[in-house]
mmCIF file of C-alpha atoms in Angstrom:
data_model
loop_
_atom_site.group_PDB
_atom_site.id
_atom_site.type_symbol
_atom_site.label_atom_id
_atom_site.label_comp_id
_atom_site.label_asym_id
_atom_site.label_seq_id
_atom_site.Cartn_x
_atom_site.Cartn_y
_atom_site.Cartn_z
ATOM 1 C CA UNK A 1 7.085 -1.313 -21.176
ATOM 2 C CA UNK A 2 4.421 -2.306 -23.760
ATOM 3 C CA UNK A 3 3.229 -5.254 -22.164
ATOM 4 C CA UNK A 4 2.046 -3.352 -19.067
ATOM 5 C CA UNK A 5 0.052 -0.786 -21.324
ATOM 6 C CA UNK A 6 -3.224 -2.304 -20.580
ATOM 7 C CA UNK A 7 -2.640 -2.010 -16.682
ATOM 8 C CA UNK A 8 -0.766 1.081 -16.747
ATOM 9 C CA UNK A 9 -3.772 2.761 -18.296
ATOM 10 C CA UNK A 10 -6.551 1.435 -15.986
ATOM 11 C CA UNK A 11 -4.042 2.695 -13.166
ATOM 12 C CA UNK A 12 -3.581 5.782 -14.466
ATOM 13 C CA UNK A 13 -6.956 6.903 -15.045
ATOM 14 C CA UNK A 14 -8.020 5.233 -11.479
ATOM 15 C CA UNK A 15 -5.146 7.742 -10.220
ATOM 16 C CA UNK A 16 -6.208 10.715 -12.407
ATOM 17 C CA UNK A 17 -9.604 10.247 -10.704
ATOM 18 C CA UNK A 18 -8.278 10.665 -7.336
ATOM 19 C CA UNK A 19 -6.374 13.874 -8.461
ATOM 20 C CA UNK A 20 -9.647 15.476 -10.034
ATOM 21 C CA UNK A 21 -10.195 15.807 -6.490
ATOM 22 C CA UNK A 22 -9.035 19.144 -6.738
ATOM 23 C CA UNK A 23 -6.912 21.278 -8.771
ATOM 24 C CA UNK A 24 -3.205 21.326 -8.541
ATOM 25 C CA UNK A 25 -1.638 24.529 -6.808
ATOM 26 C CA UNK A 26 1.912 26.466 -7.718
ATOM 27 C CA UNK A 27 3.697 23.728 -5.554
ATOM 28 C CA UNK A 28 2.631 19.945 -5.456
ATOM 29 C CA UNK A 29 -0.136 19.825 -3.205
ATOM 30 C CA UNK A 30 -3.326 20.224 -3.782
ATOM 31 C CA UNK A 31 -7.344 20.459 -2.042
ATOM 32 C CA UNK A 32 -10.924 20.698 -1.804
ATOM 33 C CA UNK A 33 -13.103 22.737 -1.225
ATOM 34 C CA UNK A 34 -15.404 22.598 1.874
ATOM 35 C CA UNK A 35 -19.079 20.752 2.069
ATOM 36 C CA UNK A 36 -21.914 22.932 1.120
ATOM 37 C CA UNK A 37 -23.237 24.107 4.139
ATOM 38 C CA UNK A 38 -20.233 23.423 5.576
ATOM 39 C CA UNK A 39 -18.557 26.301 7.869
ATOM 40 C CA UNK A 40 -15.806 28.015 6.041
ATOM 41 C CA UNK A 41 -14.241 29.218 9.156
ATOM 42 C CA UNK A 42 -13.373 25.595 10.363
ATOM 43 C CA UNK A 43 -10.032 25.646 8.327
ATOM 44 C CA UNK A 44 -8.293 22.577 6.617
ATOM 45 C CA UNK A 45 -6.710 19.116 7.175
ATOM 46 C CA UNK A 46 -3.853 17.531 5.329
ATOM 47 C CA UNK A 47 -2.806 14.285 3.942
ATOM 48 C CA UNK A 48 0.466 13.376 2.767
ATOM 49 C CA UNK A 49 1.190 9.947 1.330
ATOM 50 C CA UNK A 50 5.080 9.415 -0.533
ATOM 51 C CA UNK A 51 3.412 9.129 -3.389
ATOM 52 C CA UNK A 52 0.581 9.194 -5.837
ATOM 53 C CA UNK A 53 1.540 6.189 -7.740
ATOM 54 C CA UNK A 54 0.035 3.736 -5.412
ATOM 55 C CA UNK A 55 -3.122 2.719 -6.504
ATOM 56 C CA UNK A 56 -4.727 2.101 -3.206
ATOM 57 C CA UNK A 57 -3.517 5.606 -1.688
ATOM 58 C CA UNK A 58 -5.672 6.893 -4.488
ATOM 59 C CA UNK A 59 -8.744 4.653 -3.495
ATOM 60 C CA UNK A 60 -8.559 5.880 -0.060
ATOM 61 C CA UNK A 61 -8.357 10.150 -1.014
ATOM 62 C CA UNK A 62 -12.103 9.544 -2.324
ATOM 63 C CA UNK A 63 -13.858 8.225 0.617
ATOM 64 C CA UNK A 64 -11.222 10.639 2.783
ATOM 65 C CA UNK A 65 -12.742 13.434 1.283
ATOM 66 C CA UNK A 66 -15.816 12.795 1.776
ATOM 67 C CA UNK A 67 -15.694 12.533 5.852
ATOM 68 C CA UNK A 68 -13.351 15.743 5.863
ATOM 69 C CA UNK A 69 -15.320 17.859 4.153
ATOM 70 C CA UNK A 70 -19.032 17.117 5.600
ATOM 71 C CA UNK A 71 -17.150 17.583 8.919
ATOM 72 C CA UNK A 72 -16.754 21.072 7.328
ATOM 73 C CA UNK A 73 -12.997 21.120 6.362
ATOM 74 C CA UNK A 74 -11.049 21.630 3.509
ATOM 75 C CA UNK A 75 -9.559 18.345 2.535
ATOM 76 C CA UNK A 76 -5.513 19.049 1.135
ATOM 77 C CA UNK A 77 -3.410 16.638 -0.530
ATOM 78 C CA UNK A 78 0.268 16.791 -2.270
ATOM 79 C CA UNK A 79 2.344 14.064 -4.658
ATOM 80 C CA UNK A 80 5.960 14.412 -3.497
ATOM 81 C CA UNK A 81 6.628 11.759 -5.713
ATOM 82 C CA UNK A 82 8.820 9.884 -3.344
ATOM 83 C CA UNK A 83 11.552 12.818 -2.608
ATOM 84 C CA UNK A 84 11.502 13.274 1.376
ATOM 85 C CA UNK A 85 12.831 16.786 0.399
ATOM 86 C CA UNK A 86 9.250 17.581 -1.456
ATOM 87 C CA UNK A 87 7.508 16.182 1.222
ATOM 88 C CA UNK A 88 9.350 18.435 3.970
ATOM 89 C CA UNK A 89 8.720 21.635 1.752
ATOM 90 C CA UNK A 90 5.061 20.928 1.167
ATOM 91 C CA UNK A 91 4.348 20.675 4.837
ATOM 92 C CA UNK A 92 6.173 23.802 5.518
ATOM 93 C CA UNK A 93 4.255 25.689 2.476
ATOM 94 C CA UNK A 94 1.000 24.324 4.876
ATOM 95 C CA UNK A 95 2.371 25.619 7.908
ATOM 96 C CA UNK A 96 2.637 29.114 6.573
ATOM 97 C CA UNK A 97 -1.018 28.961 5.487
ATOM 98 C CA UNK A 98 -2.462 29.560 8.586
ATOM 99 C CA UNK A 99 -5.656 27.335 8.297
ATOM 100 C CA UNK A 100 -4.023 24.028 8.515
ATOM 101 C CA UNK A 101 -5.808 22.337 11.601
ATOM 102 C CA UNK A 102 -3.998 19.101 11.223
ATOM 103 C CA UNK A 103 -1.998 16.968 8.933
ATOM 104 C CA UNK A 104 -1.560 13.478 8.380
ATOM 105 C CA UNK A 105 1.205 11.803 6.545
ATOM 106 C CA UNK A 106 2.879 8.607 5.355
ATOM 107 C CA UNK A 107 6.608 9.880 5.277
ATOM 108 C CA UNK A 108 8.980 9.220 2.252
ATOM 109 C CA UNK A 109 11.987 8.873 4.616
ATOM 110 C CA UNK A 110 10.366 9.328 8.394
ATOM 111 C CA UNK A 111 13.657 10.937 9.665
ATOM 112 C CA UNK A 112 13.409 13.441 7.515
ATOM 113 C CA UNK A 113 9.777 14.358 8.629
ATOM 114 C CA UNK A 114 11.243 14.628 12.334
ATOM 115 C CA UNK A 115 12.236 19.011 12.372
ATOM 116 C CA UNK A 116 8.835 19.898 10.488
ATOM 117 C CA UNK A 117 6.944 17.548 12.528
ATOM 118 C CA UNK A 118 8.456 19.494 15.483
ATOM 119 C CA UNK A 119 7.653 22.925 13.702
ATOM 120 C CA UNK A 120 3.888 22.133 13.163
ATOM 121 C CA UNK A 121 3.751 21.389 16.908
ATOM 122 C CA UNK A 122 5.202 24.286 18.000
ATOM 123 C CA UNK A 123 2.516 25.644 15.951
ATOM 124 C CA UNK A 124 0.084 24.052 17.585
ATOM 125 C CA UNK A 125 -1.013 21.647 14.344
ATOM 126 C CA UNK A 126 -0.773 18.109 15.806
ATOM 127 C CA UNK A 127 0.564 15.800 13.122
ATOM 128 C CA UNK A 128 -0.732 12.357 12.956
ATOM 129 C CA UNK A 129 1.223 9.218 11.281
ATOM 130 C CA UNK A 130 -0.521 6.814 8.624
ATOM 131 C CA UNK A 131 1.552 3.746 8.538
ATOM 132 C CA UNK A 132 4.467 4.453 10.602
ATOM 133 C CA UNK A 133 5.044 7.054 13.321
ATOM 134 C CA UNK A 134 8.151 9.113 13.853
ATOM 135 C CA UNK A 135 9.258 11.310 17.287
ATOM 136 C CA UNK A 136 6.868 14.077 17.435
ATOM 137 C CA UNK A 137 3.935 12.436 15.837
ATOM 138 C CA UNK A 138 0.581 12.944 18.556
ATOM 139 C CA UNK A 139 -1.190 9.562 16.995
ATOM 140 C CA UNK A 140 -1.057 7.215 14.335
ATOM 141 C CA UNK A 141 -3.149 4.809 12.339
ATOM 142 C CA UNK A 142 -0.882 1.388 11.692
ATOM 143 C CA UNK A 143 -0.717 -1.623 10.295
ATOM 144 C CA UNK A 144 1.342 -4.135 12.062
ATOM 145 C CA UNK A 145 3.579 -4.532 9.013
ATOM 146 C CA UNK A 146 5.722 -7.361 10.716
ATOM 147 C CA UNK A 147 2.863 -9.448 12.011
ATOM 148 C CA UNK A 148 1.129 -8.944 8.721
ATOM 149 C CA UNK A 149 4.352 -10.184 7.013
ATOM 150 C CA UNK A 150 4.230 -13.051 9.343
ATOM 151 C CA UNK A 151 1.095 -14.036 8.596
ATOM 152 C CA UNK A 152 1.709 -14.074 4.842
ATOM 153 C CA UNK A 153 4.646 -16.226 5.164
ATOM 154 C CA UNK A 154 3.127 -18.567 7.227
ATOM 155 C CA UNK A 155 0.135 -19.308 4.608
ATOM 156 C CA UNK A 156 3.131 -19.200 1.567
ATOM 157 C CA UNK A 157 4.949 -22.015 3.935
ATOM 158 C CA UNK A 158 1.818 -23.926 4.421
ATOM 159 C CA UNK A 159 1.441 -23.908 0.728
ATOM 160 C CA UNK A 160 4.544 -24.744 -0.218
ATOM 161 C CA UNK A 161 4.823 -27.647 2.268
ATOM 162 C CA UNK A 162 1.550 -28.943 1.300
ATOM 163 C CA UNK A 163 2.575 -28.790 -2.809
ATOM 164 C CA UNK A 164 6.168 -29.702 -2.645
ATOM 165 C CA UNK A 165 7.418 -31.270 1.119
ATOM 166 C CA UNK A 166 10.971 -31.628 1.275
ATOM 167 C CA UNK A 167 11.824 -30.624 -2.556
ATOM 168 C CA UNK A 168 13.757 -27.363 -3.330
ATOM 169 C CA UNK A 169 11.837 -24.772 -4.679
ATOM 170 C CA UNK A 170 12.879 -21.238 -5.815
ATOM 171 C CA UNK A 171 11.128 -18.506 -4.322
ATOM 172 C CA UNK A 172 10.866 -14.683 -5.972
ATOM 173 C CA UNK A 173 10.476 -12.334 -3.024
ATOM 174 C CA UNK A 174 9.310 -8.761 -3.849
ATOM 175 C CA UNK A 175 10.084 -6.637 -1.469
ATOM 176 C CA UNK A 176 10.933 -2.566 -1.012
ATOM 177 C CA UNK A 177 13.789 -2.483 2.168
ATOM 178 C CA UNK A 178 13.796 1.451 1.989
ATOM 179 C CA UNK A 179 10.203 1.943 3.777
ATOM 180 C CA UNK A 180 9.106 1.302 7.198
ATOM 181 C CA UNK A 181 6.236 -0.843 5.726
ATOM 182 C CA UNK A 182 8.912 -2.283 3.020
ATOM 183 C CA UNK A 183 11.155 -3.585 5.669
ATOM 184 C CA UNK A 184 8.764 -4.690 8.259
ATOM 185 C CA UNK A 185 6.763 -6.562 5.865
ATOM 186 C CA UNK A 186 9.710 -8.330 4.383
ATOM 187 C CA UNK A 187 11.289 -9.335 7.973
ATOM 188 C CA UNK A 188 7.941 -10.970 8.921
ATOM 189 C CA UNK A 189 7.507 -13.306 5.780
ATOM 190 C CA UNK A 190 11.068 -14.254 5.751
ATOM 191 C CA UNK A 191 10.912 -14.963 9.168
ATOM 192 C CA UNK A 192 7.912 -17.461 9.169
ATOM 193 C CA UNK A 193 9.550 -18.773 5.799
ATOM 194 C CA UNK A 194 12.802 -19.008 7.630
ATOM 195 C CA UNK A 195 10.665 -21.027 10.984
ATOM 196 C CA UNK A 196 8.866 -23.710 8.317
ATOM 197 C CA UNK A 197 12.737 -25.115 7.376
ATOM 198 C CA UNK A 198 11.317 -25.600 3.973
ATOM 199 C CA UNK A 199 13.662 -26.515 0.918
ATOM 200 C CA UNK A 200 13.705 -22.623 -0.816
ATOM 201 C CA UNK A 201 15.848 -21.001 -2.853
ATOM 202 C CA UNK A 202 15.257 -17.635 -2.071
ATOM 203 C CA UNK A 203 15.923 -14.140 -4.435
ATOM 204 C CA UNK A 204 14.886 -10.982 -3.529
ATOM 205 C CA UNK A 205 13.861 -8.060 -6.250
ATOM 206 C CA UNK A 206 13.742 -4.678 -4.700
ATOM 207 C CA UNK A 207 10.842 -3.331 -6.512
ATOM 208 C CA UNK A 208 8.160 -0.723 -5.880
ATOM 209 C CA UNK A 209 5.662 -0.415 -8.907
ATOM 210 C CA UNK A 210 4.037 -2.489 -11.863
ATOM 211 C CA UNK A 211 7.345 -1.991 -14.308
ATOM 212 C CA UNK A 212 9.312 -2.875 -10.924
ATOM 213 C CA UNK A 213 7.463 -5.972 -10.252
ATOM 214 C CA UNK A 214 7.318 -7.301 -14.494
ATOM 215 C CA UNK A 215 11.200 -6.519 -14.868
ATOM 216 C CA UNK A 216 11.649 -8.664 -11.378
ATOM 217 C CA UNK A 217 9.506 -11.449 -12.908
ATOM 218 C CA UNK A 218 12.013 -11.060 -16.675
ATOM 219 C CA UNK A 219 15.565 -11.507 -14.310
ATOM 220 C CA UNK A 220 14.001 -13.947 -11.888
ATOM 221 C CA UNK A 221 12.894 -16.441 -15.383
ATOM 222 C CA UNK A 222 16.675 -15.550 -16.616
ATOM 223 C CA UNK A 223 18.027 -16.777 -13.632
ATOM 224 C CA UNK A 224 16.159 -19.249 -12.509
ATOM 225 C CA UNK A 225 13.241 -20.234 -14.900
ATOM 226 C CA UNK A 226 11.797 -23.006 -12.573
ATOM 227 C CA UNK A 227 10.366 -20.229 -10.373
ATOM 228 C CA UNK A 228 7.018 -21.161 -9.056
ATOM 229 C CA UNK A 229 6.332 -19.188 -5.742
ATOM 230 C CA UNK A 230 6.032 -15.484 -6.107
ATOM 231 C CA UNK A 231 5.805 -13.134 -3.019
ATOM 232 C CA UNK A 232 5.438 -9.765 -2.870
ATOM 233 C CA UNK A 233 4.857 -7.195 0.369
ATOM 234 C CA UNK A 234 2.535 -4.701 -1.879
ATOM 235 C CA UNK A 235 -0.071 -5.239 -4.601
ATOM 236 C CA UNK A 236 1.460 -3.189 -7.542
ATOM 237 C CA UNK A 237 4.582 -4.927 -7.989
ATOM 238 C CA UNK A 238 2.611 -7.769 -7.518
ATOM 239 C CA UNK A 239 -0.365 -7.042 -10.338
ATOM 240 C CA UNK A 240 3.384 -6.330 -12.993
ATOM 241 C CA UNK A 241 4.515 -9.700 -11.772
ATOM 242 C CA UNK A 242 1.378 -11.501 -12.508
ATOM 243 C CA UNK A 243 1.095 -9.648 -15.919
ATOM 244 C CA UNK A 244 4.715 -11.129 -16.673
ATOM 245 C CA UNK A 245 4.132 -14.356 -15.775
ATOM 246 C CA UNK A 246 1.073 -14.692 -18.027
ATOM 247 C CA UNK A 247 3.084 -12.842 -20.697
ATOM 248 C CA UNK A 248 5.481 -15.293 -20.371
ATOM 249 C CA UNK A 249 3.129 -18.432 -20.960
ATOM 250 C CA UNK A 250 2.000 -19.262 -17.328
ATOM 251 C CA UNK A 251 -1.557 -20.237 -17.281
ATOM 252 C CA UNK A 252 -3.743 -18.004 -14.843
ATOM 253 C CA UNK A 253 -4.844 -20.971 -13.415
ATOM 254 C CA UNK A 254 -1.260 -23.437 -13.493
ATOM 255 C CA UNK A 255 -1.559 -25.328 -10.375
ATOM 256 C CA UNK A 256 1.872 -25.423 -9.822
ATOM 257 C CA UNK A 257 1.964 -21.722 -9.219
ATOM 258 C CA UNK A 258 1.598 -19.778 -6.226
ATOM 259 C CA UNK A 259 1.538 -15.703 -6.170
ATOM 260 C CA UNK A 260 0.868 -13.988 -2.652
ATOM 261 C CA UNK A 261 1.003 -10.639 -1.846
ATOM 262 C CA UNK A 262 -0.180 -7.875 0.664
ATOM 263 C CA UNK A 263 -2.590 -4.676 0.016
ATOM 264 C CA UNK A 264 -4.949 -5.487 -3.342
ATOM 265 C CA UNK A 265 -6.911 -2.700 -5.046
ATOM 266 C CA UNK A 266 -10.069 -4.000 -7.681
ATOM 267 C CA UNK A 267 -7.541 -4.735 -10.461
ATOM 268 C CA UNK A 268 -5.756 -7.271 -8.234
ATOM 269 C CA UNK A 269 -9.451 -8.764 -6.778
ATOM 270 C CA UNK A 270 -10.661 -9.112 -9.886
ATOM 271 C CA UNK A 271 -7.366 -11.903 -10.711
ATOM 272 C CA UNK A 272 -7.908 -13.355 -7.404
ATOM 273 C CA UNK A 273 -11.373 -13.785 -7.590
ATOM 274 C CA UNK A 274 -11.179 -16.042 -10.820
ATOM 275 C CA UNK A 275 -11.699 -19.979 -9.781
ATOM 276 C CA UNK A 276 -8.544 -21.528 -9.572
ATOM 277 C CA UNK A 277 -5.822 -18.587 -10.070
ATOM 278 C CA UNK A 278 -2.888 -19.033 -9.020
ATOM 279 C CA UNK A 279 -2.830 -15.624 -7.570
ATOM 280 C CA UNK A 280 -4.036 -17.848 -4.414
ATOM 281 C CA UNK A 281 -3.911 -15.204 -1.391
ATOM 282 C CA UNK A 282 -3.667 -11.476 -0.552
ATOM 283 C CA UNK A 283 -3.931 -10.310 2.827
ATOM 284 C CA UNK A 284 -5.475 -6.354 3.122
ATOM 285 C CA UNK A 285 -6.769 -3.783 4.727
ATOM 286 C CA UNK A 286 -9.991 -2.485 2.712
ATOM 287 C CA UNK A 287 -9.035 0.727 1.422
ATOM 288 C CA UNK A 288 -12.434 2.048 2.905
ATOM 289 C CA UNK A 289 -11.469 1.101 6.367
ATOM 290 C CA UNK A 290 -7.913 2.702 6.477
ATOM 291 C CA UNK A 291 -9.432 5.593 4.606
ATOM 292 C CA UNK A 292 -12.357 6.143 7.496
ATOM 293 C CA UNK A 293 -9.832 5.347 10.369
ATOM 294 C CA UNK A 294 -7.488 8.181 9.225
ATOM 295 C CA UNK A 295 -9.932 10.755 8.016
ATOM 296 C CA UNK A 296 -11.663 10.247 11.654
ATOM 297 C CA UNK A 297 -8.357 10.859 13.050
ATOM 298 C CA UNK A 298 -7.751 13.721 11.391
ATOM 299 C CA UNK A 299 -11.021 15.306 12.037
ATOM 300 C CA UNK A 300 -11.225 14.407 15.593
ATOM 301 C CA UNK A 301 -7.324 16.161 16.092
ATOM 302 C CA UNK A 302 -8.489 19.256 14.073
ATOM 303 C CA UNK A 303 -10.908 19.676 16.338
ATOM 304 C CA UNK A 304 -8.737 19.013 19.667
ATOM 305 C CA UNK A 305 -10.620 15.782 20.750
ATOM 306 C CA UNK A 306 -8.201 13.281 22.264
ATOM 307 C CA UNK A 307 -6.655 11.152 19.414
ATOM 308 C CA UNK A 308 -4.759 7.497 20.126
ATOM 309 C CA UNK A 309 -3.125 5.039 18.237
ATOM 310 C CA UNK A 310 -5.489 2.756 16.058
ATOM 311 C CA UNK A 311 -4.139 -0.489 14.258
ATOM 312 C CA UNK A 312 -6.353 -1.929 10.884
ATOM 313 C CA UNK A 313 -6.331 -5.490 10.871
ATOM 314 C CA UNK A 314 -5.565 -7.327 7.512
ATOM 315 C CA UNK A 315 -8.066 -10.031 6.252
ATOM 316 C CA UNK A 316 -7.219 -13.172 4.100
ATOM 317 C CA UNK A 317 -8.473 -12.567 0.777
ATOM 318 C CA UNK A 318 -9.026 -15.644 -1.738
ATOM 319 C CA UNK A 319 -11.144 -16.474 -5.020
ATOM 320 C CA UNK A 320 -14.136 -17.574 -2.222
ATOM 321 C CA UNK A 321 -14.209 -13.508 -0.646
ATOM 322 C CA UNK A 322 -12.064 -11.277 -3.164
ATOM 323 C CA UNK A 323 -15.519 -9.794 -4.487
ATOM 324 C CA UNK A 324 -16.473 -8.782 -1.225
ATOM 325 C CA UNK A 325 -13.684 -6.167 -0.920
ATOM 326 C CA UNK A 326 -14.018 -4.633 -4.506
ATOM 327 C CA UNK A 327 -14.526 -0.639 -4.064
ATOM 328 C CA UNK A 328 -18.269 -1.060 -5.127
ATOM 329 C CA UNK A 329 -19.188 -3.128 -2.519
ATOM 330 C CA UNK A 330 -16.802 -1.469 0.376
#
């Protein structure tokens, strides 16, 4: 889609930067070596997300690496490009390695994670959940998707109320039903839009990446070219929605406008940030603080120390804080 070239790009090198941190093996994962000085001997950790094309999965792998691998491990990663069966296989090429101390994963489909999740602990390699958790899974570092959902919804409602009372208003919700986080997510910010018994005329767009989230914005403005509230449960589809809109003519700053959204990476503070965008809210967890949280986890298992569920809080994000959470100054 040529109108998304500029964003695709700065995405795609931000992800080939992640990758560089190591070179690709004969199946789809891939690792790092271990921290000068660092004791060979001490094996390897893994960490499995669904997918490489989400831009703050790739912000994390940095700052994962670096923890992992002063602790003395090899730090391994795979892109199973959201096909549960390429996830599966991967962590059953890791199990065969023998050095695999523990592995980490956010699961494609987590029901199909379930029988290798069972194999690695018969193993004795506990496996630890980002995001979700599945039967068999010793720990897990969460987000409470529904409660941050809720909370998003809430502020949209407050919004809305406070801009247009009792008149209708159509409402573009981007949302991804198929995940854990997807579903949760969504259920929340319905919900609390559901509990303010505003005026809305509500269609959802099942979308997952930039193109997703630009096409949503194209059939939304076909159908109903009024639109002015925009809500998305993830910051890519969000970032091709707000390219779209401008595309389309919307000032960045059109106070009639509101776009909302959860998870934000630096090309989606850098929008919010501006004075008076109406790309008003985002609520996050810093991709420094998720990426510490696991890569503690997964030391701390590797090394048999007692591991227990740990839940990231999301913080409201607007033009008065967004520079705050930009990599840089994480």
């Amino acid at each position: 889609m040529k109108r998304t070239r500029g964003i695709l790009g700065g995405i795609a090198l931000a992800a080939a930067a992640a990758l560089a941190l190591s070179g690709c093996t004969s199946d789809s994962s891939q690792s790092t070596g271990s921290s000068d000085g660092g004791d060979a001997s001490k094996g390897a950790v893994a960490m499995s997300f669904a997918g490489l094309d989400i831009q703050i999965w790739n912000d994390m792998l940095p700052f994962m690496e670096t923890i992992v691998t002063d602790a003395g491990y090899e730090f391994v990663t795979d892109d199973p490009k959201w096909n549960a069966q390429t996830q599966v296989q991967d962590w059953e090429s890791w199990l065969v390695r023998g050095d695999i101390k523990a592995i980490m994963g956010y699961p494609v489909q987590s029901d199909a994670m379930v029988a290798v999740t069972s194999q690695a602990t018969d193993a004795g390699i506990p496996v630890l959940g980002y995001g979700s958790t599945w039967d068999g899974v010793t720990a897990a570092v969460t987000l409470d998707h529904e409660a941050d959902g809720k909370r998003a919804g809430e502020k949209a409602a407050e919004w809305i109320a406070e801009k247009y009372g009792d008149k209708q208003v159509d409402v573009a919700f981007l949302g991804y039903p198929d995940t854990d986080l997807g579903r949760l997510r969504g259920k929340g910010m319905r919900e609390a839009l559901d509990a303010a018994k505003l005026n809305l005329n509500i269609t959802e767009h099942k979308v997952l990446s930039l193109d997703d989230g630009y096409a949503a914005v194209q059939n939304q403005l076909n159908a109903a070219p009024d639109t002015k509230v925009w809500l998305a449960i993830a910051n890519d589809p969000a970032l091709g929605a707000y390219q779209a809109l401008t595309d389309s003519g919307v000032s960045p700053t059109d106070d009639s406008m509101l776009l909302l959204n959860l998870d934000a990476t630096d090309a989606e503070l850098e929008v919010i940030m501006q004075k008076d965008s109406f790309w008003r809210y985002a609520y996050i967890a810093p991709a420094r603080q998720l990426a510490e949280a696991n890569a503690q986890m997964l030391v701390d298992a590797a090394e048999g120390k007692p591991v227990k569920d740990q839940t990231v809080p999301v913080t409201e994000v607007t033009s008065d804080n967004a520079e705050d959470f930009l990599l840089a100054n994480q």
